[in-house]
Amino acid sequence: MTYIDTITLILGAATLFLALVAPMMSPLFRRLRQEDAEAVEELPKVTVLLVSNGDHVALDEHLPIFLTQDYEPGYDIIVVSEKADAETDNVLKRYANNQRLYSTFVPESSRYMSKNKLAITLGVRASKNDWIILTDPRCKPEGSGWLAAFASSLSHRKSLVMGYVNYEKDSKPYHRFEQMHTALYLLRAAQNGNAYRTNCPLLAFKKSDFMESNGFQEHLRYSIGEYDFLVNKFAKLGEHGITVSPEAWLTENAISEKTWQNRQVYHEETKKHLEGGLGLRTQFLTDQTMLHLNYIVVLAVMVFAALTSRWILLGVSVAALVLSLMLRIVNGKRALQAMGVSVPSWKVIPYEWSMLFRNIMTRFRYEYADKNDFISHKV
């Protein structure tokens, strides 16, 4: 059938419409805004808080970079570790003469609360400065200008500043992609005044806010989620912002597939105790619906056109599929470059497509997990 009939017009228009609109329903298309340069008062003295989880190798590798930041106002480094961690203690002894470095320990008797949250609380209390930048020893700055770049986003009006962390280039490509994909949702929401949580271990907040609002008091029993709980709680205390400058980002060491899966499963528990996530979950589901609907409709129209010999419609549906794929690759390449993620842009297609199914598998893992693993006090 070579002429153009009503069915060809309707289905052809529908496939082209989806091919144009669906790629726009993605965080890869929505850009983070370049925040306006504000007249910042004198940059504050800050404390960089590192909570060691026994990874003394990463601490030994990255601590010298943290200790040699070019930051004129001045800063301190506080490392909190477990008292029985001899390897971390040996690392700290090698830098004991550095006047910027301080350390404290989590008591061995702390058995019925999250050690990470207790470690953060101890570090906050030990800080001499109001602004605290919390991160992980597994993360590293890419140069001596990191702290100055990050601190330029701090101001007395803000209560919270969220940062961005890439995985290093040796990590699995999907891990790097998923980290960026999720971060784009969360950072954009924060820019729009709706900070919900963060998937990046880089966060700045004020000691005064932490102490006045009793820190993690209501969440101490949960063994994970410290960054999420901080964002969800302290973003409500005042203005909050993000850092969009690449110089202010950190790079995290590669993680194993098991560790990555565990992080996803643990988030299934954490999000039950966070407020304000409905909008983001709705946006994600809408984006995923449009992505899969696009493919389903285009492929269905192609099959229908071939079976009914509507060759013009077949050509239009093939063109729509190619257009949709190209737009997603172009959007993906732009986002990958902007966020410093070294993943081939063509992989955006299978990675986006598989994300919904990976999330379903994560949900299954969570449902069959021992829920006592998510709390510190095993009852």
mmCIF file of C-alpha atoms in Angstrom:
data_model
loop_
_atom_site.group_PDB
_atom_site.id
_atom_site.type_symbol
_atom_site.label_atom_id
_atom_site.label_comp_id
_atom_site.label_asym_id
_atom_site.label_seq_id
_atom_site.Cartn_x
_atom_site.Cartn_y
_atom_site.Cartn_z
ATOM 1 C CA MET A 1 0.000 0.000 0.000
ATOM 2 C CA THR A 2 1.954 3.013 -1.266
ATOM 3 C CA TYR A 3 -0.572 5.811 -0.782
ATOM 4 C CA ILE A 4 -0.992 7.785 2.397
ATOM 5 C CA ASP A 5 -4.205 6.868 4.232
ATOM 6 C CA THR A 6 -5.618 8.056 7.547
ATOM 7 C CA ILE A 7 -3.977 5.265 9.533
ATOM 8 C CA THR A 8 -0.594 6.119 8.047
ATOM 9 C CA LEU A 9 -1.040 9.788 8.935
ATOM 10 C CA ILE A 10 -2.121 9.108 12.526
ATOM 11 C CA LEU A 11 0.447 6.451 13.353
ATOM 12 C CA GLY A 12 3.224 8.269 11.516
ATOM 13 C CA ALA A 13 2.516 11.486 13.398
ATOM 14 C CA ALA A 14 2.355 9.609 16.727
ATOM 15 C CA THR A 15 5.707 7.887 16.228
ATOM 16 C CA LEU A 16 7.424 11.117 15.166
ATOM 17 C CA PHE A 17 5.900 12.985 18.107
ATOM 18 C CA LEU A 18 7.179 10.372 20.583
ATOM 19 C CA ALA A 19 10.585 10.335 18.898
ATOM 20 C CA LEU A 20 10.916 14.079 19.447
ATOM 21 C CA VAL A 21 9.339 14.395 22.906
ATOM 22 C CA ALA A 22 10.480 11.235 24.727
ATOM 23 C CA PRO A 23 14.231 12.074 24.646
ATOM 24 C CA MET A 24 13.394 15.373 26.347
ATOM 25 C CA MET A 25 11.892 13.445 29.260
ATOM 26 C CA SER A 26 15.258 12.570 30.733
ATOM 27 C CA PRO A 27 17.757 14.098 33.171
ATOM 28 C CA LEU A 28 20.294 13.907 30.342
ATOM 29 C CA PHE A 29 18.301 16.576 28.504
ATOM 30 C CA ARG A 30 17.622 18.835 31.502
ATOM 31 C CA ARG A 31 20.673 20.953 32.166
ATOM 32 C CA LEU A 32 21.886 22.081 35.553
ATOM 33 C CA ARG A 33 21.824 25.860 35.733
ATOM 34 C CA GLN A 34 25.070 27.753 36.034
ATOM 35 C CA GLU A 35 24.525 29.484 39.345
ATOM 36 C CA ASP A 36 24.864 33.255 39.286
ATOM 37 C CA ALA A 37 28.021 34.576 40.863
ATOM 38 C CA GLU A 38 26.983 36.240 44.093
ATOM 39 C CA ALA A 39 28.831 38.822 46.073
ATOM 40 C CA VAL A 40 30.244 36.416 48.629
ATOM 41 C CA GLU A 41 31.343 37.784 51.939
ATOM 42 C CA GLU A 42 34.806 36.828 53.147
ATOM 43 C CA LEU A 43 35.319 33.122 52.573
ATOM 44 C CA PRO A 44 34.928 31.225 55.846
ATOM 45 C CA LYS A 45 37.359 29.001 57.614
ATOM 46 C CA VAL A 46 36.156 25.425 57.159
ATOM 47 C CA THR A 47 36.641 21.958 58.561
ATOM 48 C CA VAL A 48 36.947 19.000 56.208
ATOM 49 C CA LEU A 49 35.550 15.973 58.026
ATOM 50 C CA LEU A 50 36.700 12.511 56.908
ATOM 51 C CA VAL A 51 35.083 9.441 58.451
ATOM 52 C CA SER A 52 37.376 6.452 58.047
ATOM 53 C CA ASN A 53 35.682 3.086 57.652
ATOM 54 C CA GLY A 54 38.844 1.066 57.940
ATOM 55 C CA ASP A 55 40.046 1.887 54.413
ATOM 56 C CA HIS A 56 43.489 3.005 55.538
ATOM 57 C CA VAL A 57 44.942 2.558 52.037
ATOM 58 C CA ALA A 58 42.626 5.184 50.532
ATOM 59 C CA LEU A 59 43.171 7.483 53.516
ATOM 60 C CA ASP A 60 46.947 7.238 53.120
ATOM 61 C CA GLU A 61 46.654 7.958 49.393
ATOM 62 C CA HIS A 62 44.250 10.882 49.561
ATOM 63 C CA LEU A 63 45.023 12.590 52.873
ATOM 64 C CA PRO A 64 48.102 14.415 51.482
ATOM 65 C CA ILE A 65 45.907 16.010 48.791
ATOM 66 C CA PHE A 66 43.403 17.214 51.367
ATOM 67 C CA LEU A 67 46.216 18.570 53.544
ATOM 68 C CA THR A 68 47.795 20.620 50.741
ATOM 69 C CA GLN A 69 44.835 22.658 49.558
ATOM 70 C CA ASP A 70 45.471 26.265 48.581
ATOM 71 C CA TYR A 71 42.876 28.005 50.742
ATOM 72 C CA GLU A 72 43.851 31.363 52.170
ATOM 73 C CA PRO A 73 41.196 31.722 54.925
ATOM 74 C CA GLY A 74 42.484 28.546 56.543
ATOM 75 C CA TYR A 75 41.032 25.103 57.187
ATOM 76 C CA ASP A 76 41.339 22.013 59.368
ATOM 77 C CA ILE A 77 41.089 18.309 58.591
ATOM 78 C CA ILE A 78 39.409 16.052 61.151
ATOM 79 C CA VAL A 79 39.657 12.286 60.692
ATOM 80 C CA VAL A 80 37.375 10.081 62.775
ATOM 81 C CA SER A 81 38.064 6.357 62.999
ATOM 82 C CA GLU A 82 37.413 3.426 65.291
ATOM 83 C CA LYS A 83 39.715 3.240 68.287
ATOM 84 C CA ALA A 84 40.750 -0.327 67.483
ATOM 85 C CA ASP A 85 41.727 0.507 63.881
ATOM 86 C CA ALA A 86 45.519 0.189 64.175
ATOM 87 C CA GLU A 87 46.187 0.602 60.435
ATOM 88 C CA THR A 88 44.360 3.936 60.282
ATOM 89 C CA ASP A 89 46.126 5.027 63.463
ATOM 90 C CA ASN A 90 49.483 4.301 61.816
ATOM 91 C CA VAL A 91 48.521 6.429 58.813
ATOM 92 C CA LEU A 92 47.534 9.330 61.056
ATOM 93 C CA LYS A 93 50.805 9.087 62.988
ATOM 94 C CA ARG A 94 52.741 9.692 59.753
ATOM 95 C CA TYR A 95 51.005 13.064 59.381
ATOM 96 C CA ALA A 96 50.898 13.919 63.079
ATOM 97 C CA ASN A 97 53.160 16.962 62.655
ATOM 98 C CA ASN A 98 50.767 18.652 60.247
ATOM 99 C CA GLN A 99 49.078 21.462 62.157
ATOM 100 C CA ARG A 100 45.927 21.190 60.057
ATOM 101 C CA LEU A 101 45.247 17.573 60.982
ATOM 102 C CA TYR A 102 43.210 16.475 63.981
ATOM 103 C CA SER A 103 41.837 13.062 64.801
ATOM 104 C CA THR A 104 39.362 11.502 67.174
ATOM 105 C CA PHE A 105 37.983 8.031 67.737
ATOM 106 C CA VAL A 106 34.645 6.271 68.044
ATOM 107 C CA PRO A 107 34.513 4.443 71.402
ATOM 108 C CA GLU A 108 34.611 0.659 71.176
ATOM 109 C CA SER A 109 31.577 0.527 73.467
ATOM 110 C CA SER A 110 29.304 2.132 70.830
ATOM 111 C CA ARG A 111 27.314 -0.948 69.859
ATOM 112 C CA TYR A 112 23.724 0.175 69.608
ATOM 113 C CA MET A 113 23.918 3.042 67.136
ATOM 114 C CA SER A 114 25.318 3.731 63.692
ATOM 115 C CA LYS A 115 29.081 4.143 64.022
ATOM 116 C CA ASN A 116 29.194 6.375 60.937
ATOM 117 C CA LYS A 117 26.605 8.740 62.367
ATOM 118 C CA LEU A 118 28.311 8.728 65.737
ATOM 119 C CA ALA A 119 31.657 9.396 64.028
ATOM 120 C CA ILE A 120 30.193 12.374 62.170
ATOM 121 C CA THR A 121 28.686 13.695 65.390
ATOM 122 C CA LEU A 122 32.034 13.437 67.183
ATOM 123 C CA GLY A 123 33.790 15.147 64.302
ATOM 124 C CA VAL A 124 31.260 17.978 64.234
ATOM 125 C CA ARG A 125 31.639 18.540 67.960
ATOM 126 C CA ALA A 126 35.426 18.639 67.596
ATOM 127 C CA SER A 127 35.324 21.228 64.814
ATOM 128 C CA LYS A 128 36.521 24.747 65.618
ATOM 129 C CA ASN A 129 34.800 26.119 62.514
ATOM 130 C CA ASP A 130 31.107 26.502 61.771
ATOM 131 C CA TRP A 131 31.220 25.329 58.150
ATOM 132 C CA ILE A 132 31.925 21.612 57.821
ATOM 133 C CA ILE A 133 32.575 19.804 54.545
ATOM 134 C CA LEU A 134 31.826 16.126 55.000
ATOM 135 C CA THR A 135 33.284 13.561 52.619
ATOM 136 C CA ASP A 136 34.802 10.084 52.504
ATOM 137 C CA PRO A 137 38.507 9.138 52.528
ATOM 138 C CA ARG A 138 37.813 7.108 49.370
ATOM 139 C CA CYS A 139 37.212 10.397 47.554
ATOM 140 C CA LYS A 140 39.990 12.664 46.358
ATOM 141 C CA PRO A 141 40.342 16.208 45.018
ATOM 142 C CA GLU A 142 41.863 16.516 41.563
ATOM 143 C CA GLY A 143 44.046 19.437 42.579
ATOM 144 C CA SER A 144 45.022 21.940 45.237
ATOM 145 C CA GLY A 145 42.232 24.331 44.200
ATOM 146 C CA TRP A 146 39.376 22.013 45.133
ATOM 147 C CA LEU A 147 38.624 23.526 48.538
ATOM 148 C CA ALA A 148 38.632 27.113 47.259
ATOM 149 C CA ALA A 149 36.278 26.142 44.420
ATOM 150 C CA PHE A 150 33.885 24.354 46.759
ATOM 151 C CA ALA A 151 33.989 26.993 49.492
ATOM 152 C CA SER A 152 33.084 29.719 47.000
ATOM 153 C CA SER A 153 29.518 28.368 47.118
ATOM 154 C CA LEU A 154 29.263 28.797 50.905
ATOM 155 C CA SER A 155 27.526 31.811 52.378
ATOM 156 C CA HIS A 156 25.953 32.740 55.689
ATOM 157 C CA ARG A 157 22.476 32.534 54.089
ATOM 158 C CA LYS A 158 22.823 28.863 53.200
ATOM 159 C CA SER A 159 22.409 25.946 55.533
ATOM 160 C CA LEU A 160 23.504 23.233 53.112
ATOM 161 C CA VAL A 161 25.566 22.835 49.934
ATOM 162 C CA MET A 162 25.551 19.594 47.925
ATOM 163 C CA GLY A 163 28.544 18.524 45.862
ATOM 164 C CA TYR A 164 29.114 16.069 43.032
ATOM 165 C CA VAL A 165 31.355 12.991 43.080
ATOM 166 C CA ASN A 166 32.388 10.933 40.053
ATOM 167 C CA TYR A 167 33.652 7.376 40.159
ATOM 168 C CA GLU A 168 37.198 7.027 38.874
ATOM 169 C CA LYS A 169 37.787 5.903 35.274
ATOM 170 C CA ASP A 170 38.695 2.342 36.292
ATOM 171 C CA SER A 171 35.220 1.745 37.727
ATOM 172 C CA LYS A 172 32.503 -0.034 35.771
ATOM 173 C CA PRO A 173 30.967 2.162 33.034
ATOM 174 C CA TYR A 174 27.426 1.523 34.258
ATOM 175 C CA HIS A 175 28.365 2.598 37.788
ATOM 176 C CA ARG A 176 29.697 5.901 36.426
ATOM 177 C CA PHE A 177 26.595 6.389 34.296
ATOM 178 C CA GLU A 178 24.117 5.561 37.049
ATOM 179 C CA GLN A 179 25.946 7.821 39.504
ATOM 180 C CA MET A 180 25.639 10.738 37.084
ATOM 181 C CA HIS A 181 22.054 9.897 36.062
ATOM 182 C CA THR A 182 20.817 9.851 39.665
ATOM 183 C CA ALA A 183 22.873 12.886 40.657
ATOM 184 C CA LEU A 184 21.324 14.942 37.853
ATOM 185 C CA TYR A 185 17.858 14.318 39.301
ATOM 186 C CA LEU A 186 18.950 15.155 42.843
ATOM 187 C CA LEU A 187 21.113 18.187 42.068
ATOM 188 C CA ARG A 188 18.494 19.738 39.789
ATOM 189 C CA ALA A 189 15.833 19.225 42.474
ATOM 190 C CA ALA A 190 18.126 20.966 44.970
ATOM 191 C CA GLN A 191 18.624 23.874 42.547
ATOM 192 C CA ASN A 192 14.854 24.203 42.406
ATOM 193 C CA GLY A 193 14.612 24.393 46.196
ATOM 194 C CA ASN A 194 13.665 20.763 46.834
ATOM 195 C CA ALA A 195 16.783 19.061 48.186
ATOM 196 C CA TYR A 196 15.679 15.506 48.983
ATOM 197 C CA ARG A 197 18.810 13.378 49.350
ATOM 198 C CA THR A 198 22.216 12.888 47.734
ATOM 199 C CA ASN A 199 24.028 9.955 46.174
ATOM 200 C CA CYS A 200 27.385 11.764 46.410
ATOM 201 C CA PRO A 201 29.571 11.725 49.568
ATOM 202 C CA LEU A 202 30.295 15.448 49.482
ATOM 203 C CA LEU A 203 28.232 17.780 51.613
ATOM 204 C CA ALA A 204 28.694 21.073 53.444
ATOM 205 C CA PHE A 205 26.621 22.119 56.461
ATOM 206 C CA LYS A 206 26.969 24.251 59.574
ATOM 207 C CA LYS A 207 28.003 22.985 62.979
ATOM 208 C CA SER A 208 25.561 25.398 64.619
ATOM 209 C CA ASP A 209 22.631 23.958 62.655
ATOM 210 C CA PHE A 210 23.726 20.407 63.413
ATOM 211 C CA MET A 211 23.999 20.992 67.151
ATOM 212 C CA GLU A 212 20.819 23.058 67.493
ATOM 213 C CA SER A 213 18.730 20.437 65.676
ATOM 214 C CA ASN A 214 20.255 17.473 67.542
ATOM 215 C CA GLY A 215 22.022 16.017 64.520
ATOM 216 C CA PHE A 216 21.101 12.409 63.797
ATOM 217 C CA GLN A 217 19.147 11.912 67.014
ATOM 218 C CA GLU A 218 16.059 10.407 65.345
ATOM 219 C CA HIS A 219 18.070 8.274 62.892
ATOM 220 C CA LEU A 220 20.921 6.869 64.974
ATOM 221 C CA ARG A 221 19.538 3.322 64.878
ATOM 222 C CA TYR A 222 19.831 3.084 61.079
ATOM 223 C CA SER A 223 23.210 1.771 60.027
ATOM 224 C CA ILE A 224 23.435 3.766 56.786
ATOM 225 C CA GLY A 225 22.050 6.863 55.043
ATOM 226 C CA GLU A 226 23.965 9.585 56.901
ATOM 227 C CA TYR A 227 24.308 11.845 53.846
ATOM 228 C CA ASP A 228 20.657 11.343 52.902
ATOM 229 C CA PHE A 229 19.440 12.154 56.392
ATOM 230 C CA LEU A 230 21.581 15.294 56.560
ATOM 231 C CA VAL A 231 20.242 16.627 53.261
ATOM 232 C CA ASN A 232 16.653 15.753 54.043
ATOM 233 C CA LYS A 233 16.785 17.400 57.453
ATOM 234 C CA PHE A 234 19.041 20.422 57.101
ATOM 235 C CA ALA A 235 17.820 21.627 53.715
ATOM 236 C CA LYS A 236 14.651 22.655 55.544
ATOM 237 C CA LEU A 237 16.586 24.932 57.900
ATOM 238 C CA GLY A 238 17.346 27.588 55.284
ATOM 239 C CA GLU A 239 18.554 28.157 51.757
ATOM 240 C CA HIS A 240 20.569 25.430 50.108
ATOM 241 C CA GLY A 241 22.616 25.125 46.962
ATOM 242 C CA ILE A 242 24.890 22.933 44.882
ATOM 243 C CA THR A 243 28.334 23.220 43.333
ATOM 244 C CA VAL A 244 28.337 23.047 39.524
ATOM 245 C CA SER A 245 32.004 23.865 38.977
ATOM 246 C CA PRO A 246 34.094 20.796 37.966
ATOM 247 C CA GLU A 247 36.948 22.134 40.102
ATOM 248 C CA ALA A 248 34.721 21.610 43.165
ATOM 249 C CA TRP A 249 33.952 17.943 42.464
ATOM 250 C CA LEU A 250 35.659 14.872 43.910
ATOM 251 C CA THR A 251 36.542 11.468 42.458
ATOM 252 C CA GLU A 252 35.687 8.285 44.351
ATOM 253 C CA ASN A 253 37.606 5.016 44.108
ATOM 254 C CA ALA A 254 36.014 2.227 42.095
ATOM 255 C CA ILE A 255 33.634 -0.067 43.940
ATOM 256 C CA SER A 256 32.755 -3.702 43.328
ATOM 257 C CA GLU A 257 29.469 -4.828 41.816
ATOM 258 C CA LYS A 258 28.440 -6.265 45.197
ATOM 259 C CA THR A 259 29.118 -2.960 46.954
ATOM 260 C CA TRP A 260 27.176 -1.097 44.284
ATOM 261 C CA GLN A 261 24.202 -3.457 44.650
ATOM 262 C CA ASN A 262 24.321 -3.140 48.444
ATOM 263 C CA ARG A 263 24.188 0.652 48.171
ATOM 264 C CA GLN A 264 21.079 0.400 46.018
ATOM 265 C CA VAL A 265 19.420 -2.052 48.393
ATOM 266 C CA TYR A 266 20.241 0.057 51.450
ATOM 267 C CA HIS A 267 18.684 3.088 49.770
ATOM 268 C CA GLU A 268 15.400 1.158 49.518
ATOM 269 C CA GLU A 269 15.351 1.179 53.321
ATOM 270 C CA THR A 270 16.632 4.734 53.764
ATOM 271 C CA LYS A 271 14.049 6.341 51.482
ATOM 272 C CA LYS A 272 11.259 5.042 53.741
ATOM 273 C CA HIS A 273 12.490 7.501 56.391
ATOM 274 C CA LEU A 274 12.961 10.550 54.138
ATOM 275 C CA GLU A 275 10.421 13.248 53.395
ATOM 276 C CA GLY A 276 9.575 14.914 50.098
ATOM 277 C CA GLY A 277 10.581 12.281 47.547
ATOM 278 C CA LEU A 278 7.221 11.838 45.810
ATOM 279 C CA GLY A 279 7.928 14.452 43.164
ATOM 280 C CA LEU A 280 11.279 12.955 42.201
ATOM 281 C CA ARG A 281 9.924 9.407 42.090
ATOM 282 C CA THR A 282 7.037 10.582 39.920
ATOM 283 C CA GLN A 283 9.441 12.347 37.573
ATOM 284 C CA PHE A 284 11.633 9.249 37.274
ATOM 285 C CA LEU A 285 8.659 6.976 36.564
ATOM 286 C CA THR A 286 7.313 9.444 33.997
ATOM 287 C CA ASP A 287 10.690 9.576 32.252
ATOM 288 C CA GLN A 288 10.949 5.793 32.230
ATOM 289 C CA THR A 289 7.387 5.417 30.965
ATOM 290 C CA MET A 290 8.052 7.758 28.057
ATOM 291 C CA LEU A 291 11.334 6.016 27.241
ATOM 292 C CA HIS A 292 9.818 2.539 27.046
ATOM 293 C CA LEU A 293 6.559 3.719 25.487
ATOM 294 C CA ASN A 294 8.564 5.333 22.705
ATOM 295 C CA TYR A 295 10.334 2.082 21.844
ATOM 296 C CA ILE A 296 7.191 -0.034 22.184
ATOM 297 C CA VAL A 297 5.058 2.219 19.981
ATOM 298 C CA VAL A 298 7.704 2.646 17.277
ATOM 299 C CA LEU A 299 8.452 -1.084 17.081
ATOM 300 C CA ALA A 300 4.742 -1.954 17.114
ATOM 301 C CA VAL A 301 4.078 0.497 14.270
ATOM 302 C CA MET A 302 6.991 -0.950 12.293
ATOM 303 C CA VAL A 303 5.572 -4.479 12.637
ATOM 304 C CA PHE A 304 2.053 -3.309 11.775
ATOM 305 C CA ALA A 305 3.285 -1.399 8.734
ATOM 306 C CA ALA A 306 5.257 -4.389 7.457
ATOM 307 C CA LEU A 307 2.327 -6.789 7.940
ATOM 308 C CA THR A 308 -0.122 -4.460 6.156
ATOM 309 C CA SER A 309 2.334 -3.402 3.433
ATOM 310 C CA ARG A 310 2.193 0.272 4.435
ATOM 311 C CA TRP A 311 5.686 1.035 3.209
ATOM 312 C CA ILE A 312 5.485 4.764 3.752
ATOM 313 C CA LEU A 313 4.472 4.182 7.368
ATOM 314 C CA LEU A 314 7.290 1.660 7.735
ATOM 315 C CA GLY A 315 9.766 4.242 6.483
ATOM 316 C CA VAL A 316 8.397 6.888 8.845
ATOM 317 C CA SER A 317 8.582 4.529 11.846
ATOM 318 C CA VAL A 318 12.161 3.521 11.012
ATOM 319 C CA ALA A 319 13.077 7.198 10.696
ATOM 320 C CA ALA A 320 11.360 7.884 14.042
ATOM 321 C CA LEU A 321 13.383 5.141 15.729
ATOM 322 C CA VAL A 322 16.654 6.450 14.285
ATOM 323 C CA LEU A 323 15.716 10.013 15.285
ATOM 324 C CA SER A 324 14.903 8.949 18.840
ATOM 325 C CA LEU A 325 18.159 7.015 19.221
ATOM 326 C CA MET A 326 20.223 9.869 17.814
ATOM 327 C CA LEU A 327 18.604 12.448 20.105
ATOM 328 C CA ARG A 328 19.248 10.282 23.156
ATOM 329 C CA ILE A 329 22.879 9.777 22.145
ATOM 330 C CA VAL A 330 23.351 13.518 21.529
ATOM 331 C CA ASN A 331 21.737 14.402 24.871
ATOM 332 C CA GLY A 332 23.766 11.713 26.590
ATOM 333 C CA LYS A 333 27.043 12.874 25.082
ATOM 334 C CA ARG A 334 26.380 16.433 26.197
ATOM 335 C CA ALA A 335 25.527 15.333 29.761
ATOM 336 C CA LEU A 336 28.482 12.945 29.990
ATOM 337 C CA GLN A 337 30.900 15.654 28.902
ATOM 338 C CA ALA A 338 29.372 18.266 31.211
ATOM 339 C CA MET A 339 29.639 15.948 34.226
ATOM 340 C CA GLY A 340 33.087 14.592 33.380
ATOM 341 C CA VAL A 341 31.970 10.985 32.916
ATOM 342 C CA SER A 342 34.125 8.916 30.569
ATOM 343 C CA VAL A 343 31.506 6.577 29.090
ATOM 344 C CA PRO A 344 30.945 6.105 25.311
ATOM 345 C CA SER A 345 27.804 8.028 24.406
ATOM 346 C CA TRP A 346 26.233 5.121 22.512
ATOM 347 C CA LYS A 347 26.019 3.188 25.803
ATOM 348 C CA VAL A 348 23.360 5.659 26.935
ATOM 349 C CA ILE A 349 20.837 3.615 24.924
ATOM 350 C CA PRO A 350 21.238 0.227 26.689
ATOM 351 C CA TYR A 351 21.953 1.841 30.064
ATOM 352 C CA GLU A 352 18.793 3.957 30.065
ATOM 353 C CA TRP A 353 16.730 1.056 28.798
ATOM 354 C CA SER A 354 18.006 -1.328 31.480
ATOM 355 C CA MET A 355 17.675 1.096 34.402
ATOM 356 C CA LEU A 356 14.032 0.292 35.188
ATOM 357 C CA PHE A 357 14.725 -3.448 35.215
ATOM 358 C CA ARG A 358 17.804 -2.986 37.411
ATOM 359 C CA ASN A 359 15.664 -1.028 39.861
ATOM 360 C CA ILE A 360 13.097 -3.827 39.887
ATOM 361 C CA MET A 361 15.869 -6.314 40.709
ATOM 362 C CA THR A 362 17.067 -4.031 43.503
ATOM 363 C CA ARG A 363 13.560 -4.018 44.927
ATOM 364 C CA PHE A 364 13.486 -7.827 44.878
ATOM 365 C CA ARG A 365 16.850 -7.957 46.694
ATOM 366 C CA TYR A 366 15.522 -5.570 49.309
ATOM 367 C CA GLU A 367 12.321 -7.565 49.859
ATOM 368 C CA TYR A 368 14.312 -10.738 50.501
ATOM 369 C CA ALA A 369 17.031 -9.058 52.576
ATOM 370 C CA ASP A 370 17.301 -9.447 56.341
ATOM 371 C CA LYS A 371 15.835 -6.165 57.608
ATOM 372 C CA ASN A 372 18.052 -6.365 60.706
ATOM 373 C CA ASP A 373 20.963 -5.540 58.402
ATOM 374 C CA PHE A 374 19.630 -1.990 58.111
ATOM 375 C CA ILE A 375 19.722 -1.170 61.810
ATOM 376 C CA SER A 376 22.600 -1.008 64.277
ATOM 377 C CA HIS A 377 20.805 -2.558 67.265
ATOM 378 C CA LYS A 378 19.810 -6.146 66.417
ATOM 379 C CA VAL A 379 16.682 -6.905 68.420
#
